[in-house]
């Protein structure tokens, strides 16, 4: 039997599951402190966009070129000088740990993935080459436009990652929204025959991005949802396959251990101003925890909270829906990590396709008021519930502890492992 009391934690990447705050809401007066619900913030997550780091080239929605528009026009020296200045201004503390996300999505570094609105980069690349070689055939222009574009795009991304890691080495840097399954189709996701599976062609293209994965400290796939009718499985199928593909890529990166995966979860539905329902928090946050992600980033580029009414609505959502669920899933993940993995790893679904989750049993746990309008979980975890976790989940050991943890697995005995782990404030009593 386990009794647990969870308080906010200091950032550590050897905790079973983290919920991190990436919403620019500091101007929203009256909203609760995310830390009161165990969500990390205050500089833990640094997210940079196309207009906030360096001289990233792109076209606006009105087709106006910024910084040359195309990667082929970029001066790497000038770009990296600006990156250095932007990092110094945005992250003045060089040694502060955290996550570093470059959310550059105006174009992708792979020619054939620049579809729909992104085809302008292909059109402009072809036009650029035709100006230099007007006598070339269509085939020659197509071939060398792709070569030039991909080489320039890859160079920008690689050199930028190298620079940010050199300047702020304590952060886990990576690009978002990568990897991607491109399995979201608003016309198909609500249909009964939608599978959400990652197409083999997209998985092969993700494999070709090994140069990116090997230079990344973490992977940051993105989960953006449409509000679907209750009872449809489309959201879960979309999210679980995106997460599964990110975990697959994380294992292929060529390093000794898998890269940590932190999905960016857009907290507002794509085509509405409403916040994610609790069901869709389960489909995203809960799914990420159960599948073995290191955590999630609750994310929004800009939040429409300019009025006191909208701020009040947002605050109510955090207090009543998001915050309590974050406490629930992070507490359950930590308890499972202690009870199954002796505090040395995280619990991961044995069968990825099974909708089993790391949730506290409602009959045995309560969420009580705590701190600045936050809540904490308190209760006892029955032995029968631990047995259910053992049936549905396996341990994935933390990197530095993998060998030692494996040696201790059979020894069991929670007596040696019920102490607080790293910065985790966890009171767990062995009986």
Coordinates of C-alpha atoms in Angstrom, one line a residue:
X1 CA 0.0 0.0 0.0
X2 CA 1.3 3.4 -0.9
X3 CA 0.3 6.8 0.4
X4 CA 1.4 9.8 -1.6
X5 CA 1.6 13.5 -1.3
X6 CA 2.8 15.3 -4.4
X7 CA 4.1 18.9 -4.3
X8 CA 5.6 21.0 -7.1
X9 CA 9.0 19.7 -8.2
X10 CA 12.2 21.1 -9.3
X11 CA 12.9 20.4 -13.0
X12 CA 14.6 17.1 -13.5
X13 CA 14.6 15.0 -16.6
X14 CA 14.8 11.8 -14.6
X15 CA 11.3 12.1 -13.3
X16 CA 8.6 9.8 -14.9
X17 CA 6.5 12.5 -16.4
X18 CA 6.6 16.3 -16.6
X19 CA 3.9 18.8 -17.6
X20 CA 5.6 22.0 -18.7
X21 CA 4.0 25.4 -19.3
X22 CA 4.5 27.1 -22.6
X23 CA 1.6 29.6 -22.7
X24 CA 2.4 33.3 -22.9
X25 CA -0.2 34.3 -20.3
X26 CA 1.7 36.5 -17.8
X27 CA -0.5 39.5 -18.7
X28 CA -3.6 37.6 -17.7
X29 CA -4.2 38.9 -14.2
X30 CA -5.8 36.5 -11.8
X31 CA -4.9 33.3 -13.5
X32 CA -3.5 30.6 -11.1
X33 CA 0.2 29.8 -10.9
X34 CA 0.8 26.7 -13.0
X35 CA 3.4 25.6 -10.4
X36 CA 0.5 25.2 -7.9
X37 CA -0.5 22.2 -10.1
X38 CA 3.0 20.8 -10.5
X39 CA 3.5 22.4 -13.9
X40 CA 7.0 23.7 -14.6
X41 CA 7.3 27.2 -15.9
X42 CA 9.3 30.4 -15.2
X43 CA 11.8 30.0 -18.0
X44 CA 11.9 26.2 -18.0
X45 CA 10.6 26.2 -21.6
X46 CA 12.0 28.6 -24.1
X47 CA 10.1 28.5 -27.5
X48 CA 11.4 30.5 -30.4
X49 CA 9.5 31.3 -33.6
X50 CA 10.4 32.4 -37.1
X51 CA 10.5 36.0 -36.0
X52 CA 12.3 35.7 -32.6
X53 CA 15.5 33.9 -33.3
X54 CA 18.1 34.8 -35.9
X55 CA 17.3 35.7 -39.5
X56 CA 15.1 32.8 -40.4
X57 CA 13.9 33.1 -44.0
X58 CA 10.2 32.8 -44.8
X59 CA 7.3 34.3 -46.7
X60 CA 4.4 36.0 -44.9
X61 CA 0.8 35.1 -45.6
X62 CA 0.8 38.0 -48.1
X63 CA 3.8 36.4 -49.9
X64 CA 6.1 39.1 -48.7
X65 CA 9.7 37.7 -48.3
X66 CA 11.3 38.1 -44.9
X67 CA 15.1 37.7 -44.6
X68 CA 15.2 36.8 -48.3
X69 CA 12.2 34.4 -48.1
X70 CA 14.1 31.3 -49.2
X71 CA 16.8 29.4 -47.3
X72 CA 19.1 29.8 -50.4
X73 CA 19.2 33.6 -49.7
X74 CA 20.4 33.3 -46.1
X75 CA 23.8 34.5 -45.0
X76 CA 24.7 32.0 -42.3
X77 CA 27.2 34.3 -40.7
X78 CA 24.7 37.1 -40.2
X79 CA 22.0 34.6 -39.1
X80 CA 24.2 33.1 -36.4
X81 CA 25.3 36.5 -35.2
X82 CA 21.7 37.4 -34.7
X83 CA 21.0 34.1 -33.0
X84 CA 23.7 34.8 -30.5
X85 CA 22.2 38.2 -29.7
X86 CA 18.7 36.9 -29.4
X87 CA 19.8 34.1 -27.1
X88 CA 21.7 36.5 -24.9
X89 CA 18.6 38.8 -24.6
X90 CA 16.0 36.0 -24.1
X91 CA 18.0 33.6 -22.0
X92 CA 20.5 35.7 -19.9
X93 CA 21.3 32.8 -17.5
X94 CA 23.7 30.6 -19.4
X95 CA 23.6 27.7 -16.9
X96 CA 19.8 27.5 -16.4
X97 CA 18.4 24.0 -17.3
X98 CA 15.3 23.6 -19.3
X99 CA 13.9 22.9 -22.8
X100 CA 14.7 24.9 -25.9
X101 CA 12.3 24.6 -28.8
X102 CA 12.7 26.1 -32.3
X103 CA 9.2 26.1 -33.7
X104 CA 10.0 26.8 -37.3
X105 CA 7.2 25.6 -39.4
X106 CA 7.0 28.0 -42.4
X107 CA 8.8 25.4 -44.5
X108 CA 10.3 21.9 -44.0
X109 CA 13.8 20.9 -45.0
X110 CA 12.5 18.2 -47.3
X111 CA 11.3 19.3 -50.7
X112 CA 8.4 16.9 -51.1
X113 CA 6.9 17.8 -47.7
X114 CA 6.4 21.4 -48.7
X115 CA 2.7 21.0 -49.6
X116 CA -0.3 23.2 -49.8
X117 CA 0.5 26.7 -48.6
X118 CA 4.2 25.7 -48.4
X119 CA 4.4 25.1 -52.2
X120 CA 5.4 28.7 -52.6
X121 CA 8.9 27.8 -51.5
X122 CA 9.1 25.3 -54.4
X123 CA 7.7 27.8 -56.8
X124 CA 10.1 30.5 -55.7
X125 CA 13.1 28.1 -55.7
X126 CA 12.3 27.1 -59.3
X127 CA 12.0 30.7 -60.4
X128 CA 15.3 31.5 -58.7
X129 CA 17.1 28.9 -60.7
X130 CA 15.4 29.8 -64.0
X131 CA 16.7 33.4 -63.6
X132 CA 20.3 32.0 -63.6
X133 CA 19.8 29.2 -66.1
X134 CA 17.0 30.2 -68.5
X135 CA 18.0 27.5 -71.0
X136 CA 17.6 24.6 -68.6
X137 CA 14.9 22.0 -69.1
X138 CA 12.0 21.6 -66.7
X139 CA 13.6 18.4 -65.4
X140 CA 16.9 20.1 -64.8
X141 CA 15.3 23.0 -63.0
X142 CA 13.3 20.6 -60.8
X143 CA 16.2 18.5 -59.9
X144 CA 18.6 21.3 -59.0
X145 CA 16.0 23.5 -57.3
X146 CA 15.4 20.6 -54.9
X147 CA 19.1 20.1 -54.3
X148 CA 19.7 23.8 -53.6
X149 CA 16.7 24.2 -51.4
X150 CA 17.4 21.1 -49.3
X151 CA 21.1 21.9 -48.9
X152 CA 20.4 25.4 -47.7
X153 CA 17.5 24.4 -45.4
X154 CA 19.6 21.7 -43.8
X155 CA 22.5 24.0 -43.3
X156 CA 20.4 26.6 -41.5
X157 CA 18.8 24.1 -39.2
X158 CA 22.1 22.2 -38.4
X159 CA 24.1 25.4 -37.8
X160 CA 21.4 26.9 -35.7
X161 CA 21.1 23.9 -33.5
X162 CA 24.9 23.8 -33.1
X163 CA 25.0 27.5 -32.1
X164 CA 22.2 27.3 -29.5
X165 CA 23.7 24.2 -27.9
X166 CA 27.0 26.0 -27.8
X167 CA 25.6 29.1 -26.2
X168 CA 23.0 27.5 -23.9
X169 CA 24.3 23.9 -23.4
X170 CA 22.1 23.2 -20.3
X171 CA 18.9 23.1 -22.4
X172 CA 17.6 20.2 -24.5
X173 CA 17.3 21.8 -27.9
X174 CA 15.2 20.6 -30.8
X175 CA 13.0 21.5 -33.7
X176 CA 9.2 21.6 -33.7
X177 CA 7.0 20.2 -35.2
X178 CA 9.3 17.3 -35.8
X179 CA 8.9 14.4 -36.3
X180 CA 5.5 14.4 -38.0
X181 CA 3.3 11.7 -39.4
X182 CA 1.1 14.1 -41.4
X183 CA -1.8 11.9 -40.4
X184 CA -4.2 14.7 -39.6
X185 CA -6.9 15.3 -42.1
X186 CA -9.9 17.3 -40.9
X187 CA -12.1 15.7 -43.6
X188 CA -11.3 12.2 -42.5
X189 CA -10.5 12.2 -38.7
X190 CA -14.1 11.9 -37.6
X191 CA -14.9 9.0 -40.0
X192 CA -15.3 5.5 -38.8
X193 CA -12.6 4.2 -41.2
X194 CA -9.9 6.7 -40.0
X195 CA -6.9 4.8 -38.6
X196 CA -4.5 7.6 -37.9
X197 CA -1.6 5.3 -38.8
X198 CA 1.7 6.9 -39.8
X199 CA 2.0 6.3 -43.6
X200 CA 5.1 4.2 -44.5
X201 CA 6.2 7.0 -46.9
X202 CA 6.2 9.5 -44.1
X203 CA 8.1 7.2 -41.8
X204 CA 10.7 6.8 -44.5
X205 CA 11.0 10.5 -44.9
X206 CA 11.5 10.8 -41.1
X207 CA 14.3 8.3 -41.3
X208 CA 16.0 10.6 -43.8
X209 CA 16.1 13.3 -41.2
X210 CA 18.7 11.4 -39.2
X211 CA 21.1 14.5 -39.5
X212 CA 18.5 16.4 -37.5
X213 CA 17.7 13.8 -34.9
X214 CA 21.5 13.3 -34.2
X215 CA 21.9 17.0 -33.4
X216 CA 18.8 17.3 -31.3
X217 CA 18.7 17.0 -27.5
X218 CA 15.0 16.2 -27.5
X219 CA 12.1 15.7 -29.9
X220 CA 9.1 18.1 -30.0
X221 CA 6.2 16.7 -32.1
X222 CA 3.1 18.8 -32.1
X223 CA -0.5 17.8 -31.3
X224 CA -3.2 20.2 -32.5
X225 CA -6.8 19.1 -32.3
X226 CA -10.2 19.7 -33.9
X227 CA -13.2 19.4 -31.6
X228 CA -14.8 16.1 -32.6
X229 CA -18.2 14.7 -31.6
X230 CA -18.2 12.7 -28.4
X231 CA -17.7 9.0 -28.9
X232 CA -15.4 9.2 -32.0
X233 CA -11.9 7.8 -31.8
X234 CA -10.2 10.0 -34.3
X235 CA -8.4 12.3 -31.9
X236 CA -7.0 9.4 -29.9
X237 CA -5.9 7.6 -33.2
X238 CA -4.2 10.8 -34.5
X239 CA -2.4 11.5 -31.2
X240 CA -1.3 8.0 -30.3
X241 CA 0.2 7.5 -33.7
X242 CA 2.0 10.8 -33.7
X243 CA 3.5 10.0 -30.3
X244 CA 4.4 6.5 -31.3
X245 CA 6.3 7.8 -34.4
X246 CA 8.2 10.3 -32.2
X247 CA 9.2 7.5 -29.9
X248 CA 10.3 5.4 -32.8
X249 CA 12.5 8.2 -34.2
X250 CA 13.8 8.8 -30.7
X251 CA 15.2 5.3 -30.6
X252 CA 16.8 5.7 -34.0
X253 CA 18.9 8.8 -33.3
X254 CA 22.1 6.8 -33.0
X255 CA 22.9 7.9 -29.4
X256 CA 23.4 5.5 -26.5
X257 CA 19.9 6.2 -25.1
X258 CA 16.6 7.3 -26.7
X259 CA 16.0 11.0 -27.1
X260 CA 13.4 12.4 -24.6
X261 CA 10.1 13.2 -26.3
X262 CA 8.0 16.2 -25.3
X263 CA 4.9 16.7 -27.4
X264 CA 3.7 20.3 -27.8
X265 CA 0.0 20.2 -27.0
X266 CA -2.0 23.1 -28.4
X267 CA -4.4 24.0 -25.5
X268 CA -7.1 25.6 -27.8
X269 CA -8.8 23.7 -30.6
X270 CA -7.7 24.7 -34.1
X271 CA -10.9 26.2 -35.4
X272 CA -12.5 27.4 -32.2
X273 CA -11.7 29.5 -29.2
X274 CA -12.5 26.7 -26.7
X275 CA -10.0 24.9 -24.5
X276 CA -9.4 21.2 -24.8
X277 CA -11.9 19.0 -23.0
X278 CA -10.8 16.6 -20.3
X279 CA -11.3 13.7 -22.7
X280 CA -8.9 15.4 -25.1
X281 CA -6.4 16.0 -22.3
X282 CA -6.5 12.3 -21.8
X283 CA -6.0 11.8 -25.5
X284 CA -2.9 14.0 -25.5
X285 CA -1.4 14.5 -22.0
X286 CA -2.5 11.1 -20.7
X287 CA -1.6 9.3 -23.9
X288 CA 1.9 10.8 -23.8
X289 CA 2.4 9.7 -20.2
X290 CA 1.2 6.1 -20.9
X291 CA 3.3 5.7 -24.1
X292 CA 6.5 6.7 -22.3
X293 CA 7.1 10.3 -23.3
X294 CA 9.3 12.3 -20.9
X295 CA 6.6 15.0 -20.6
X296 CA 4.4 17.4 -22.5
X297 CA 4.5 21.2 -23.1
X298 CA 1.1 22.9 -22.7
X299 CA 1.4 25.3 -25.6
X300 CA -0.1 28.2 -27.4
X301 CA 1.7 30.8 -29.5
X302 CA -0.6 33.6 -28.5
X303 CA -3.6 33.4 -26.2
X304 CA -6.7 35.5 -26.7
X305 CA -7.0 36.7 -23.1
X306 CA -7.1 40.4 -23.7
X307 CA -10.2 41.0 -21.6
X308 CA -10.8 40.4 -18.0
X309 CA -13.7 38.0 -19.0
X310 CA -11.4 35.9 -21.2
X311 CA -8.7 35.9 -18.4
X312 CA -11.3 34.7 -15.9
X313 CA -12.4 31.9 -18.2
X314 CA -8.9 30.8 -18.8
X315 CA -8.2 30.8 -15.0
X316 CA -11.3 28.7 -14.4
X317 CA -10.2 26.2 -17.0
X318 CA -6.7 25.9 -15.4
X319 CA -8.2 25.5 -11.9
X320 CA -11.1 23.2 -12.7
X321 CA -9.9 21.1 -15.7
X322 CA -6.2 21.3 -16.8
X323 CA -4.6 21.7 -13.4
X324 CA -6.4 18.9 -11.6
X325 CA -5.7 16.5 -14.5
X326 CA -2.0 17.5 -14.6
X327 CA -1.8 16.6 -10.9
X328 CA -3.6 13.3 -11.5
X329 CA -1.4 12.1 -14.3
X330 CA 1.9 13.2 -12.9
X331 CA 1.1 11.8 -9.5
X332 CA 0.1 8.5 -11.0
X333 CA 3.2 8.4 -13.2
X334 CA 5.5 9.0 -10.2
X335 CA 3.7 6.4 -8.1
X336 CA 3.9 3.8 -10.8
X337 CA 7.6 4.6 -11.3
X338 CA 8.2 4.0 -7.6
X339 CA 6.1 0.9 -7.2
X340 CA 7.1 -0.9 -10.5
X341 CA 10.5 0.6 -11.2
X342 CA 11.8 1.3 -7.7
X343 CA 11.9 5.0 -8.6
X344 CA 14.5 4.4 -11.3
X345 CA 12.4 4.6 -14.4
X346 CA 9.0 5.3 -15.9
X347 CA 6.0 3.1 -16.6
X348 CA 5.3 2.5 -20.3
X349 CA 2.4 0.6 -21.9
X350 CA 3.2 -3.0 -22.7
X351 CA 0.8 -2.8 -25.7
X352 CA 0.9 0.7 -27.3
X353 CA -2.5 0.1 -28.9
X354 CA -4.3 -0.5 -25.6
X355 CA -6.1 2.5 -24.2
X356 CA -4.7 2.0 -20.6
X357 CA -3.6 5.1 -18.6
X358 CA -1.7 6.2 -15.6
X359 CA -4.5 7.7 -13.6
X360 CA -5.2 7.7 -9.9
X361 CA -8.0 5.5 -8.7
X362 CA -10.8 8.0 -7.8
X363 CA -12.1 5.8 -5.0
X364 CA -8.8 6.0 -3.2
X365 CA -7.5 9.5 -3.9
X366 CA -8.7 13.0 -3.4
X367 CA -7.5 16.3 -4.9
X368 CA -7.3 18.8 -2.0
X369 CA -6.7 22.5 -2.1
X370 CA -3.1 23.4 -1.8
X371 CA -1.0 26.6 -2.1
X372 CA -2.0 29.4 -4.4
X373 CA -5.3 28.0 -5.6
X374 CA -3.6 24.7 -6.6
X375 CA -4.4 21.2 -5.6
X376 CA -2.5 18.1 -4.4
X377 CA -3.3 14.5 -4.5
X378 CA -3.6 12.5 -1.3
X379 CA -4.7 9.0 -0.7
X380 CA -3.6 5.4 -0.6
X381 CA -2.8 3.2 -3.6
X382 CA -4.2 -0.3 -3.1
X383 CA -2.1 -3.3 -3.9
X384 CA -4.7 -4.4 -6.4
X385 CA -4.1 -1.2 -8.4
X386 CA -0.4 -1.8 -8.5
X387 CA -1.1 -5.3 -9.8
X388 CA -3.2 -3.7 -12.6
X389 CA -0.3 -1.5 -13.5
X390 CA 2.0 -4.5 -13.5
X391 CA -0.3 -6.2 -16.0
X392 CA -0.5 -3.2 -18.4
X393 CA 2.8 -1.5 -18.0
X394 CA 6.6 -2.2 -18.1
X395 CA 9.5 -0.2 -16.8
X396 CA 11.8 1.9 -19.0
X397 CA 14.8 2.8 -16.9
X398 CA 16.3 6.3 -16.7
X399 CA 19.5 6.6 -18.7
X400 CA 22.2 6.9 -16.0
X401 CA 20.5 4.2 -13.9
X402 CA 19.7 1.6 -16.5
X403 CA 22.2 -1.0 -15.5
X404 CA 21.8 -0.6 -11.8
X405 CA 18.1 -0.6 -12.0
X406 CA 18.0 -3.7 -14.1
X407 CA 20.1 -5.4 -11.4
X408 CA 17.7 -4.4 -8.7
X409 CA 14.5 -5.3 -10.6
X410 CA 14.3 -8.8 -9.2
X411 CA 15.6 -7.8 -5.7
X412 CA 12.4 -5.7 -5.4
X413 CA 11.9 -4.6 -1.9
X414 CA 10.4 -1.1 -1.9
X415 CA 12.2 -0.5 1.4
X416 CA 15.3 0.7 -0.4
X417 CA 13.6 2.8 -3.0
X418 CA 10.7 4.6 -1.3
X419 CA 12.9 7.6 -0.5
X420 CA 12.5 10.8 -2.5
X421 CA 14.0 10.5 -6.0
X422 CA 16.2 13.4 -7.1
X423 CA 14.1 16.6 -6.7
X424 CA 10.8 14.8 -6.4
X425 CA 8.9 15.5 -3.2
X426 CA 7.2 12.2 -2.7
X427 CA 6.2 10.6 0.6
X428 CA 5.7 6.9 0.0
X429 CA 5.3 4.6 2.9
X430 CA 6.2 0.9 2.6
X431 CA 3.9 -1.4 4.6

